[in-house]
CSV table of C-alpha atoms in Angstrom, one decimal:
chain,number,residue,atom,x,y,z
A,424,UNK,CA,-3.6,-3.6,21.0
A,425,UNK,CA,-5.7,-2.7,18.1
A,426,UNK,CA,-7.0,0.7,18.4
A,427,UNK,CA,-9.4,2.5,15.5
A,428,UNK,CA,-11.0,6.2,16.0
A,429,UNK,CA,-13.4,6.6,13.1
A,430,UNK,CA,-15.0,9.3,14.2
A,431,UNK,CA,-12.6,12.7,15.3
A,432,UNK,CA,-14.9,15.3,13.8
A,433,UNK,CA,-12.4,17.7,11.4
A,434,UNK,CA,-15.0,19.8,10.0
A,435,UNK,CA,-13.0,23.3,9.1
A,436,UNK,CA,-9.9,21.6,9.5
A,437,UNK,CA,-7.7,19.9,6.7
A,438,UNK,CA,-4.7,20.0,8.1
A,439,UNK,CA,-4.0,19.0,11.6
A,440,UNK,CA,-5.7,15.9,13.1
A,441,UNK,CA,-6.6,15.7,16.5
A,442,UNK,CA,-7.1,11.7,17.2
A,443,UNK,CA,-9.2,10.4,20.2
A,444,UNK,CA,-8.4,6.8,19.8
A,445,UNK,CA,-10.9,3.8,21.2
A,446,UNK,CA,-9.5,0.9,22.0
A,447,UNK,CA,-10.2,-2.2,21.1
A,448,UNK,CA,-9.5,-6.1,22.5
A,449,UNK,CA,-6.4,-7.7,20.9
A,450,UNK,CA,-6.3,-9.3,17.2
A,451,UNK,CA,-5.5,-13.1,16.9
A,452,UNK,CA,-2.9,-13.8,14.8
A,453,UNK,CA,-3.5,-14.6,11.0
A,454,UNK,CA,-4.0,-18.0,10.1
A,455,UNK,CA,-2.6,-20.0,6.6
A,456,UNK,CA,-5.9,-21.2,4.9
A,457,UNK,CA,-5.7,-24.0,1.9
A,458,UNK,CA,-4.8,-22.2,-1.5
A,459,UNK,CA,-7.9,-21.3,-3.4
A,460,UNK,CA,-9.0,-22.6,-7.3
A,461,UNK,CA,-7.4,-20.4,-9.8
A,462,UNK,CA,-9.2,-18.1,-11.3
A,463,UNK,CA,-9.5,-16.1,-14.6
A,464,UNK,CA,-7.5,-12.6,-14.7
A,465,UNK,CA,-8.7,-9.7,-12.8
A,466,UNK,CA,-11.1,-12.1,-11.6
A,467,UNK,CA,-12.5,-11.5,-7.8
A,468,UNK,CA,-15.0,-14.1,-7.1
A,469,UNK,CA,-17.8,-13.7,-4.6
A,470,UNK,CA,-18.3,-17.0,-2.6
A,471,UNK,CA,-21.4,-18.1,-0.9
A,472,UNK,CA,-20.3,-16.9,2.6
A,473,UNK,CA,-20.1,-13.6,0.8
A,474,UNK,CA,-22.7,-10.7,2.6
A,475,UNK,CA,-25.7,-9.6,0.2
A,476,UNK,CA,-24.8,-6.4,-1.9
A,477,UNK,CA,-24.9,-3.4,0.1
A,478,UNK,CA,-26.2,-0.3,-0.6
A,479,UNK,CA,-23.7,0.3,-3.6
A,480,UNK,CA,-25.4,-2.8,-5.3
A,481,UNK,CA,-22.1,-4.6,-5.1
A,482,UNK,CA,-21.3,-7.9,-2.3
A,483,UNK,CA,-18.1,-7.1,-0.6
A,484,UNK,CA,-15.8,-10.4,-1.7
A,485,UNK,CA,-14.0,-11.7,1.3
A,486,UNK,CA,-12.4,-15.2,1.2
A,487,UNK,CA,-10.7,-15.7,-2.2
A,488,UNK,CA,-9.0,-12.1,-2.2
A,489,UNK,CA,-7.9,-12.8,1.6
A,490,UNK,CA,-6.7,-16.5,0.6
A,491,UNK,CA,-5.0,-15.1,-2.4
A,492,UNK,CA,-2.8,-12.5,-0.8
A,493,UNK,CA,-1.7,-15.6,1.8
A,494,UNK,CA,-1.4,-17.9,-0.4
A,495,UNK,CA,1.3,-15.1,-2.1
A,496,UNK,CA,2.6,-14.3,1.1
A,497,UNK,CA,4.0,-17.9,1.7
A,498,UNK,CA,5.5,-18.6,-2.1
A,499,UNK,CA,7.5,-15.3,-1.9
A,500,UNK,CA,8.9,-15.7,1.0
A,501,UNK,CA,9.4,-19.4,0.4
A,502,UNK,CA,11.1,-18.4,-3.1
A,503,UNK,CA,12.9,-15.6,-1.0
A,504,UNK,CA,15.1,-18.1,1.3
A,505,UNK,CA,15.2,-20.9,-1.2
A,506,UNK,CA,17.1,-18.6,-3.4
A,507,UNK,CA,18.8,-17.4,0.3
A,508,UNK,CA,17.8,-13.7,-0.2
A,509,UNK,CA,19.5,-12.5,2.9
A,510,UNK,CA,17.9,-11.5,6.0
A,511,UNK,CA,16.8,-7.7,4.7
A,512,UNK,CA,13.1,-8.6,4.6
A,513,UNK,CA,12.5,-5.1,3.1
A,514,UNK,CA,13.9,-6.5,-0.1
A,515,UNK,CA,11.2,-8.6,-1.4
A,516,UNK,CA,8.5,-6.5,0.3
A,517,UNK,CA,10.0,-3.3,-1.7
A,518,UNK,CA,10.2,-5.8,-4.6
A,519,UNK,CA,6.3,-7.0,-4.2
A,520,UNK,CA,5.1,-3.3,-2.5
A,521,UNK,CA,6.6,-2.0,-6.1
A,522,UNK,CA,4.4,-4.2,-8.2
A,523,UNK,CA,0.8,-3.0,-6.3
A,524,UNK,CA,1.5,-0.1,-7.6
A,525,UNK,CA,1.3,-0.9,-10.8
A,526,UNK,CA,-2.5,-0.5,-12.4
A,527,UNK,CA,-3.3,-2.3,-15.5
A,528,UNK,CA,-5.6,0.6,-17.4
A,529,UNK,CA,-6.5,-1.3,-20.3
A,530,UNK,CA,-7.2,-5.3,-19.5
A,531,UNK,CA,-7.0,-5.7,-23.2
A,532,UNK,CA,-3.8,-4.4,-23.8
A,533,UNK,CA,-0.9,-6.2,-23.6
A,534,UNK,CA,-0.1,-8.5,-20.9
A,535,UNK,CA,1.9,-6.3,-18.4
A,536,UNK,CA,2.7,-9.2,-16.4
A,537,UNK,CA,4.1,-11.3,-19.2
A,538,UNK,CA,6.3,-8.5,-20.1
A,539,UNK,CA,7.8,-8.0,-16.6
A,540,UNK,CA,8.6,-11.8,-16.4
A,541,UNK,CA,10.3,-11.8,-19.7
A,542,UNK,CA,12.2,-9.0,-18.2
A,543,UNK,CA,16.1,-9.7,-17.3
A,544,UNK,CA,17.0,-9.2,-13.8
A,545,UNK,CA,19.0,-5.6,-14.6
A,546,UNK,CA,15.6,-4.6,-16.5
A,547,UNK,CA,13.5,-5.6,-13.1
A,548,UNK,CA,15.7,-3.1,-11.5
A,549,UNK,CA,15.6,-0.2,-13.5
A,550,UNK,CA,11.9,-0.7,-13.8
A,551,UNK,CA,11.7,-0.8,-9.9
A,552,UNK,CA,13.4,2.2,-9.3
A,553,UNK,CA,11.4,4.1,-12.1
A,554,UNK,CA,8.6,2.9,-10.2
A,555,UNK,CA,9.2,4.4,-6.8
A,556,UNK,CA,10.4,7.4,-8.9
A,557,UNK,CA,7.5,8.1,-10.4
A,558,UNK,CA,5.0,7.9,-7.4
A,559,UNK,CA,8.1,9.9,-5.4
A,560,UNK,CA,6.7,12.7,-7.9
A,561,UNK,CA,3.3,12.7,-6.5
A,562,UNK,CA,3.6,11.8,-3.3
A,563,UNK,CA,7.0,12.4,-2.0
A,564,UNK,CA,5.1,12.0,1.6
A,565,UNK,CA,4.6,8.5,1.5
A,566,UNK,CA,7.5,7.5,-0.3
A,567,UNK,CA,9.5,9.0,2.1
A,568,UNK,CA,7.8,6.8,4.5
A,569,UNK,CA,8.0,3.7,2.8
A,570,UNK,CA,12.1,4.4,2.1
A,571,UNK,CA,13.5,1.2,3.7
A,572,UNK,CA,11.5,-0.6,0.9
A,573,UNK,CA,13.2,0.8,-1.8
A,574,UNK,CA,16.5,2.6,-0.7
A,575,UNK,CA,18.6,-0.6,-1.2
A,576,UNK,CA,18.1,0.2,-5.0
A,577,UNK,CA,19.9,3.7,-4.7
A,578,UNK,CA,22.9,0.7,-4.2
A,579,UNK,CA,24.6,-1.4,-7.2
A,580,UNK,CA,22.8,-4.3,-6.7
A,581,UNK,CA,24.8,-7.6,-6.9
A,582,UNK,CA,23.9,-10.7,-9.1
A,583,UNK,CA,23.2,-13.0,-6.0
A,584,UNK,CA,20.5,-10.0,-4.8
A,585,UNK,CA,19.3,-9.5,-8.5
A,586,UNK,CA,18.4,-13.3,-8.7
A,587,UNK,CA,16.7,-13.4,-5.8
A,588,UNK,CA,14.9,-10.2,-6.6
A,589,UNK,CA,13.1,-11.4,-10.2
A,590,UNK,CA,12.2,-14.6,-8.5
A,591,UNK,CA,10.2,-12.9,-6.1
A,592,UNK,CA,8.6,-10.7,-8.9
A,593,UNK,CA,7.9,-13.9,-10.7
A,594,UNK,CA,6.8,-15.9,-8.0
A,595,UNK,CA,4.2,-12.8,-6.8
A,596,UNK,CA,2.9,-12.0,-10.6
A,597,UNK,CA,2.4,-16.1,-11.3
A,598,UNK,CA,0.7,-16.0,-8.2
A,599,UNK,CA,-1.5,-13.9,-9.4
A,600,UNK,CA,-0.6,-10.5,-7.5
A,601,UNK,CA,-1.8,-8.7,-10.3
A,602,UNK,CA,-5.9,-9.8,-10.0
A,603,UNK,CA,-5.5,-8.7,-6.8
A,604,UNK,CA,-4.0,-5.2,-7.3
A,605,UNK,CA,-3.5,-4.1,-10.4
A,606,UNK,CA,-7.3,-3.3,-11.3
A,607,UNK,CA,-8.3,0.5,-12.3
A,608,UNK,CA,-11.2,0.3,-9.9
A,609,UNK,CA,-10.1,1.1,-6.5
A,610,UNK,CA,-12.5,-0.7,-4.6
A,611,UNK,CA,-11.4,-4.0,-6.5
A,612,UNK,CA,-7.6,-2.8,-5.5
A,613,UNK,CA,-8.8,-2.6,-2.1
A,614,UNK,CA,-10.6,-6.1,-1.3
A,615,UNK,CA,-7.3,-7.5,0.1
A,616,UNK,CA,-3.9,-6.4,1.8
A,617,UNK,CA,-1.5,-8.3,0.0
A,618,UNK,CA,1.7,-6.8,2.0
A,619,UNK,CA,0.5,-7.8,5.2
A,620,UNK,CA,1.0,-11.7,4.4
A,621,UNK,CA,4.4,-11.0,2.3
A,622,UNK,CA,5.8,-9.3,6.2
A,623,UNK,CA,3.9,-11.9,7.9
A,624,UNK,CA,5.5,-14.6,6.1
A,625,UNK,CA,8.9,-13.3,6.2
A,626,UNK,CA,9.4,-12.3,9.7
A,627,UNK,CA,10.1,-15.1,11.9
A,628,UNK,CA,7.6,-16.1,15.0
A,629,UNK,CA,9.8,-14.9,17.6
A,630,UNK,CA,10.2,-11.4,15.6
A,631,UNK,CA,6.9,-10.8,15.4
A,632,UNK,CA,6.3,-11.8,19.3
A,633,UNK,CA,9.1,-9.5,20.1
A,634,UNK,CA,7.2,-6.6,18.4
A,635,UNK,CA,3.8,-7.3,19.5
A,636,UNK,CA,2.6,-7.4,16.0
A,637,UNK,CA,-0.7,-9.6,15.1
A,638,UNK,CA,-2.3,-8.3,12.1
A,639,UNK,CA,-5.8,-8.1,12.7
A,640,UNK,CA,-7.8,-11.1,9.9
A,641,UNK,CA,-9.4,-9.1,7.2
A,642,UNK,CA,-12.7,-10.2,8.0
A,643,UNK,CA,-12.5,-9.3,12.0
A,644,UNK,CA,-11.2,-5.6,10.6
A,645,UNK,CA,-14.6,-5.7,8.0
A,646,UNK,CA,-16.3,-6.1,11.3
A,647,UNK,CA,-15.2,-3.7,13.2
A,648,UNK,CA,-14.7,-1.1,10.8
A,649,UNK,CA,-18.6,-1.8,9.7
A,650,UNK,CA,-19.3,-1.3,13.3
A,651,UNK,CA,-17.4,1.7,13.7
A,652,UNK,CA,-19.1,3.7,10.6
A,653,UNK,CA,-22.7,2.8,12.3
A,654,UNK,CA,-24.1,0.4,9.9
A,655,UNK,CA,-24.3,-3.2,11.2
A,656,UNK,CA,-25.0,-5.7,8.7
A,657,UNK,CA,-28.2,-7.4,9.0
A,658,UNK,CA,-29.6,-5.8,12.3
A,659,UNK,CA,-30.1,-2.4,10.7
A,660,UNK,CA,-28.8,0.4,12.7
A,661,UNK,CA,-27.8,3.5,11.6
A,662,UNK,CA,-25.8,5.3,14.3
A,663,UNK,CA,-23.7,7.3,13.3
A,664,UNK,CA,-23.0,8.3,9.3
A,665,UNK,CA,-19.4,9.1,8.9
A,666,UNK,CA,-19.8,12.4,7.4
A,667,UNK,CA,-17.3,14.1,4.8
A,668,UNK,CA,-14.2,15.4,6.3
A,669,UNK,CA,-14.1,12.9,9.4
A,670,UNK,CA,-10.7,11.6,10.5
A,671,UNK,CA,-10.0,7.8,10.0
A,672,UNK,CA,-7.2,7.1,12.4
A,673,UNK,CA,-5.5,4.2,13.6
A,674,UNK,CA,-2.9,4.5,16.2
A,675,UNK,CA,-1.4,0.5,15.7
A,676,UNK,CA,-1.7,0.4,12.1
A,677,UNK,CA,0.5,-2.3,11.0
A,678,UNK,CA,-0.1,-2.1,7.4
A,679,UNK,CA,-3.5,-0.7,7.4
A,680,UNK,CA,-5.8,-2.9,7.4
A,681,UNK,CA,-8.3,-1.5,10.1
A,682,UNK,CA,-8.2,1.3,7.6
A,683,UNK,CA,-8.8,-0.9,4.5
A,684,UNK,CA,-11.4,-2.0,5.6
A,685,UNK,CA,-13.4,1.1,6.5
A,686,UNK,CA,-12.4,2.4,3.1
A,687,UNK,CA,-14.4,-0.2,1.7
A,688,UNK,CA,-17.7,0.3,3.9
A,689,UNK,CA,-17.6,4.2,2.9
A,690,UNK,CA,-16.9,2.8,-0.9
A,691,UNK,CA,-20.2,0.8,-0.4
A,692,UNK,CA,-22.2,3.5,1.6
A,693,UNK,CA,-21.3,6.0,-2.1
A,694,UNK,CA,-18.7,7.4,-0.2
A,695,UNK,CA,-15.2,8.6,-1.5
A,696,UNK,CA,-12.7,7.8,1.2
A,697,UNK,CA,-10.7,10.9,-0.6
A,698,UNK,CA,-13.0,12.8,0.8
A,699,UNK,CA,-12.0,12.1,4.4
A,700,UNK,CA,-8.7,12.5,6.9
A,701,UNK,CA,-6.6,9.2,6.9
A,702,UNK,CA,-3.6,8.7,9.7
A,703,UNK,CA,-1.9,5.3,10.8
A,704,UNK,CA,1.0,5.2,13.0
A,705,UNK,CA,3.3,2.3,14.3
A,706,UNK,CA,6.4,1.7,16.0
A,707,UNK,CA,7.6,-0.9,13.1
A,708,UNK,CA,9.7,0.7,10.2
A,709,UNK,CA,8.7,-2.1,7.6
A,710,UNK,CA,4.9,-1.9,9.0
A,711,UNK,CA,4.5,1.7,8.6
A,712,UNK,CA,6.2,1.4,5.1
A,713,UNK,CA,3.6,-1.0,3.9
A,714,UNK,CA,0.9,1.4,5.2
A,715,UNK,CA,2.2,3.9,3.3
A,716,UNK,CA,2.6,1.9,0.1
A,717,UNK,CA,-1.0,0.6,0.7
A,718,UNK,CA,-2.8,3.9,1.1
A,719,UNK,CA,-1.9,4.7,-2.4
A,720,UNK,CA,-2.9,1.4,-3.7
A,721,UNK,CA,-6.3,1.7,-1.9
A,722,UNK,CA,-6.0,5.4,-3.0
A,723,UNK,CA,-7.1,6.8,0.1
A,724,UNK,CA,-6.8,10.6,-0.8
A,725,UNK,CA,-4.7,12.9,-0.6
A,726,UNK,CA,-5.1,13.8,3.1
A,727,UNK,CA,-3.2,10.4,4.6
A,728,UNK,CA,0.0,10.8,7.0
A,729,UNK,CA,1.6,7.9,8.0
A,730,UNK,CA,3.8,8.1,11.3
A,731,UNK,CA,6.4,5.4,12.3
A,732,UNK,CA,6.2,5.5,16.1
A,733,UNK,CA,5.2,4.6,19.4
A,734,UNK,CA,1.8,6.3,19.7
A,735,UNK,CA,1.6,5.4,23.5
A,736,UNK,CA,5.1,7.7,24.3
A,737,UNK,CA,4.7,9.9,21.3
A,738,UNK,CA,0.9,11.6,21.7
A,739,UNK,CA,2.0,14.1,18.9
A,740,UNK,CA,3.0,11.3,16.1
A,741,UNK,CA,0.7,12.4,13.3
A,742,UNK,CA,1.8,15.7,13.8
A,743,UNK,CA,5.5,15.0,13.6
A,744,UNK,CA,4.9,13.1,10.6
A,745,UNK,CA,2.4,16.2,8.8
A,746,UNK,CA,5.7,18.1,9.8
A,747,UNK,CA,7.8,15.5,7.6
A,748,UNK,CA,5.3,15.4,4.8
A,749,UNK,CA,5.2,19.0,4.6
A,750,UNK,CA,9.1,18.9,4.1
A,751,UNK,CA,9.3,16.0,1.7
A,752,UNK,CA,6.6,18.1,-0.2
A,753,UNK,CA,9.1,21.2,0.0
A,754,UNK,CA,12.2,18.9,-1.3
A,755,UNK,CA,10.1,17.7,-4.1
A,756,UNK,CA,9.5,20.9,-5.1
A,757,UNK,CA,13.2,22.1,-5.1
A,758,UNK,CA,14.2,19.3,-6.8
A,759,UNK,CA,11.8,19.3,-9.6
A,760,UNK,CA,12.6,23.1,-9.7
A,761,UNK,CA,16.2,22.5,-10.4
A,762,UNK,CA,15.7,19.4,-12.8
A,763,UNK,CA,13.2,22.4,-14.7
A,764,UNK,CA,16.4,24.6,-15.0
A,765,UNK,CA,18.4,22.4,-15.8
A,766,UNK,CA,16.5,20.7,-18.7
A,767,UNK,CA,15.6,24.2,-20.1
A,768,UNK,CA,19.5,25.4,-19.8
A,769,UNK,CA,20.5,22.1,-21.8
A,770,UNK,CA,17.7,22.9,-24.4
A,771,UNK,CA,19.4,26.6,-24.5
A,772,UNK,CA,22.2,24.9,-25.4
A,773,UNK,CA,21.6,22.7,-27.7
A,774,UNK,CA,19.2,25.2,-29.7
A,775,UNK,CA,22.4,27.5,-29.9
A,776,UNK,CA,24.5,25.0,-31.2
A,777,UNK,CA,22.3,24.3,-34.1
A,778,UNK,CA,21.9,27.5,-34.7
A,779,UNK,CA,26.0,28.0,-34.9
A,780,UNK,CA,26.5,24.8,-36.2
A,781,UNK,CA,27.8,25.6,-40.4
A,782,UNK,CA,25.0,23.1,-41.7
A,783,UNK,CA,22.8,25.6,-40.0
């Protein structure tokens, strides 16, 4: 079931959620459409089934980035058995989830994307792991979350794997992964999921039965999401106005698209969705990785938790997982504490043996 609360009143409170979830009727599953024209880079076209602007001035785009991201999904996974990847789906996703978070800051700089395909595959890797290094830094919460996506790199990683690794970075970024998700504006980042069709496409049919999972179609989530915040397009109702400090929660996440989508509405209400409580849970590892991944691609705020678990037997799930952040936060801290120490001690030293060095 698809279940969305957008509307748990934390005023005072910044720190422990309390969700009241509504439920809603079941997704339908998401559908291949036809692969869409190409377009220039960075480009997000509106269409004419686009909605009129809203009251940021700027239409919402809805089929081309949505087409995009499926048409992605298929050629990586596609490239990903043809080059028989193995059956560790979290490869390529890590391998695709890594390159969202990439931003290009200046589109006339170089090309980022032609330098990471002229990359070789040991070059991919190391790149890959300074990546989730990096964003470990500042948020060691949903890293930590989204592990099983990149923990296989902490592992030598054979020739066969490495293969099959940069053809799935080359297949994603000739795709055209980038103009969906490398933009500096985040509500351009945020007009499509483009994990949910790379898990989608990889998992086979009778996996994704066995889990219940049926990600709900981008444009159903716009709708209900729009619905939730009080505004429904073209009838004119105000309801409700989320107000600053709400809590956004979903407890079936998948990979957040429920809370994509409302992230969007509040963009094109003025709002920033920093400036509101995010949780997702769900039961699948690889789900709740994505979510995690995605909520710093959509840059959702500081104040996200992501739980992985069943939020029907575990009530308490975005509180065991604020427990968790709190202590990846901690280790962070101790680590980068002792790396501190340890650079300064090796400057120490090296300062004192130029100092007693006879060409001193």
């Amino acid at each position: 079931m698809t279940q969305l609360d957008l509307f748990a009143d934390l005023a005072g409170r910044t720190a422990d959620p309390e969700p009241v979830p509504a439920t809603f009727a079941a997704s339908p599953k998401v559908r291949a459409t036809p692969p869409p024209p190409r377009h220039p880079k960075h480009s997000l076209s509106t269409t004419a089934e686009s909605p009129a602007p809203r009251r940021s001035g700027r239409p919402r785009p809805v089929r081309e980035p949505h087409r995009r991201a499926i048409e992605i999904g298929e050629a990586v996974a596609e490239r990903w058995h043809n080059r028989h990847g193995g059956t560790a789906m979290e490869v390529p996703i890590g391998v695709v989830a890594a390159l969202c978070l990439i931003k290009e800051k200046d589109p006339n700089g170089p090309d980022l994307k032609a330098q990471i395909l002229a990359q070789d595959g040991a070059q991919l890797i190391a790149m890959l792991r300074e990546i989730w290094s990096l964003h470990w830094v500042h948020r060691p919460d949903l890293i930590d979350r989204a592990r099983i996506l990149h923990e296989w790199l902490n592992d030598e990683v054979d020739e066969h794997r490495m293969h099959a690794v940069r053809a799935v970075a080359q297949t994603a970024l000739q795709r055209g992964l980038f103009d969906l998700t490398a933009h500096e504006d985040p509500y351009l980042r945020s007009a499509t999921d483009a994990l949910s069709p790379v898990m989608t496409c990889l998992r086979s049919h009778g996996a994704r039965q066995g889990l219940g999972e049926y990600h709900t179609p981008p444009p159903i989530a716009d709708a209900i999401a729009e619905a939730n915040l009080g505004h429904i397009a073209g009838l004119g109702l105000n309801l409700r106005e989320p107000k600053e400090g709400y809590h956004i929660h979903d407890p079936c996440a998948g990979s957040g698209g429920m809370p994509r989508s409302a992230a969007q509405s509040l963009r094109e209400r003025g709002k920033d969705p920093a400036a509101y409580q995010w949780s997702m849970v769900d039961i699948d590892p690889i789900a709740a990785a994505c979510a995690a991944v995605n909520a710093i691609v959509w840059a959702l705020g500081p104040r996200v938790t992501v739980a992985c678990a069943d939020s029907l037997a575990n009530p308490n799930a975005v509180e065991d997982a604020m427990k968790e952040a709190r202590a990846a936060f901690e280790r962070r801290d101790e680590v980068l504490g002792k790396a501190r120490i340890i650079a300064a001690i090796r400057r120490t030293q090296q300062l004192m043996e130029q100092a007693l060095s006879p060409a001193a």
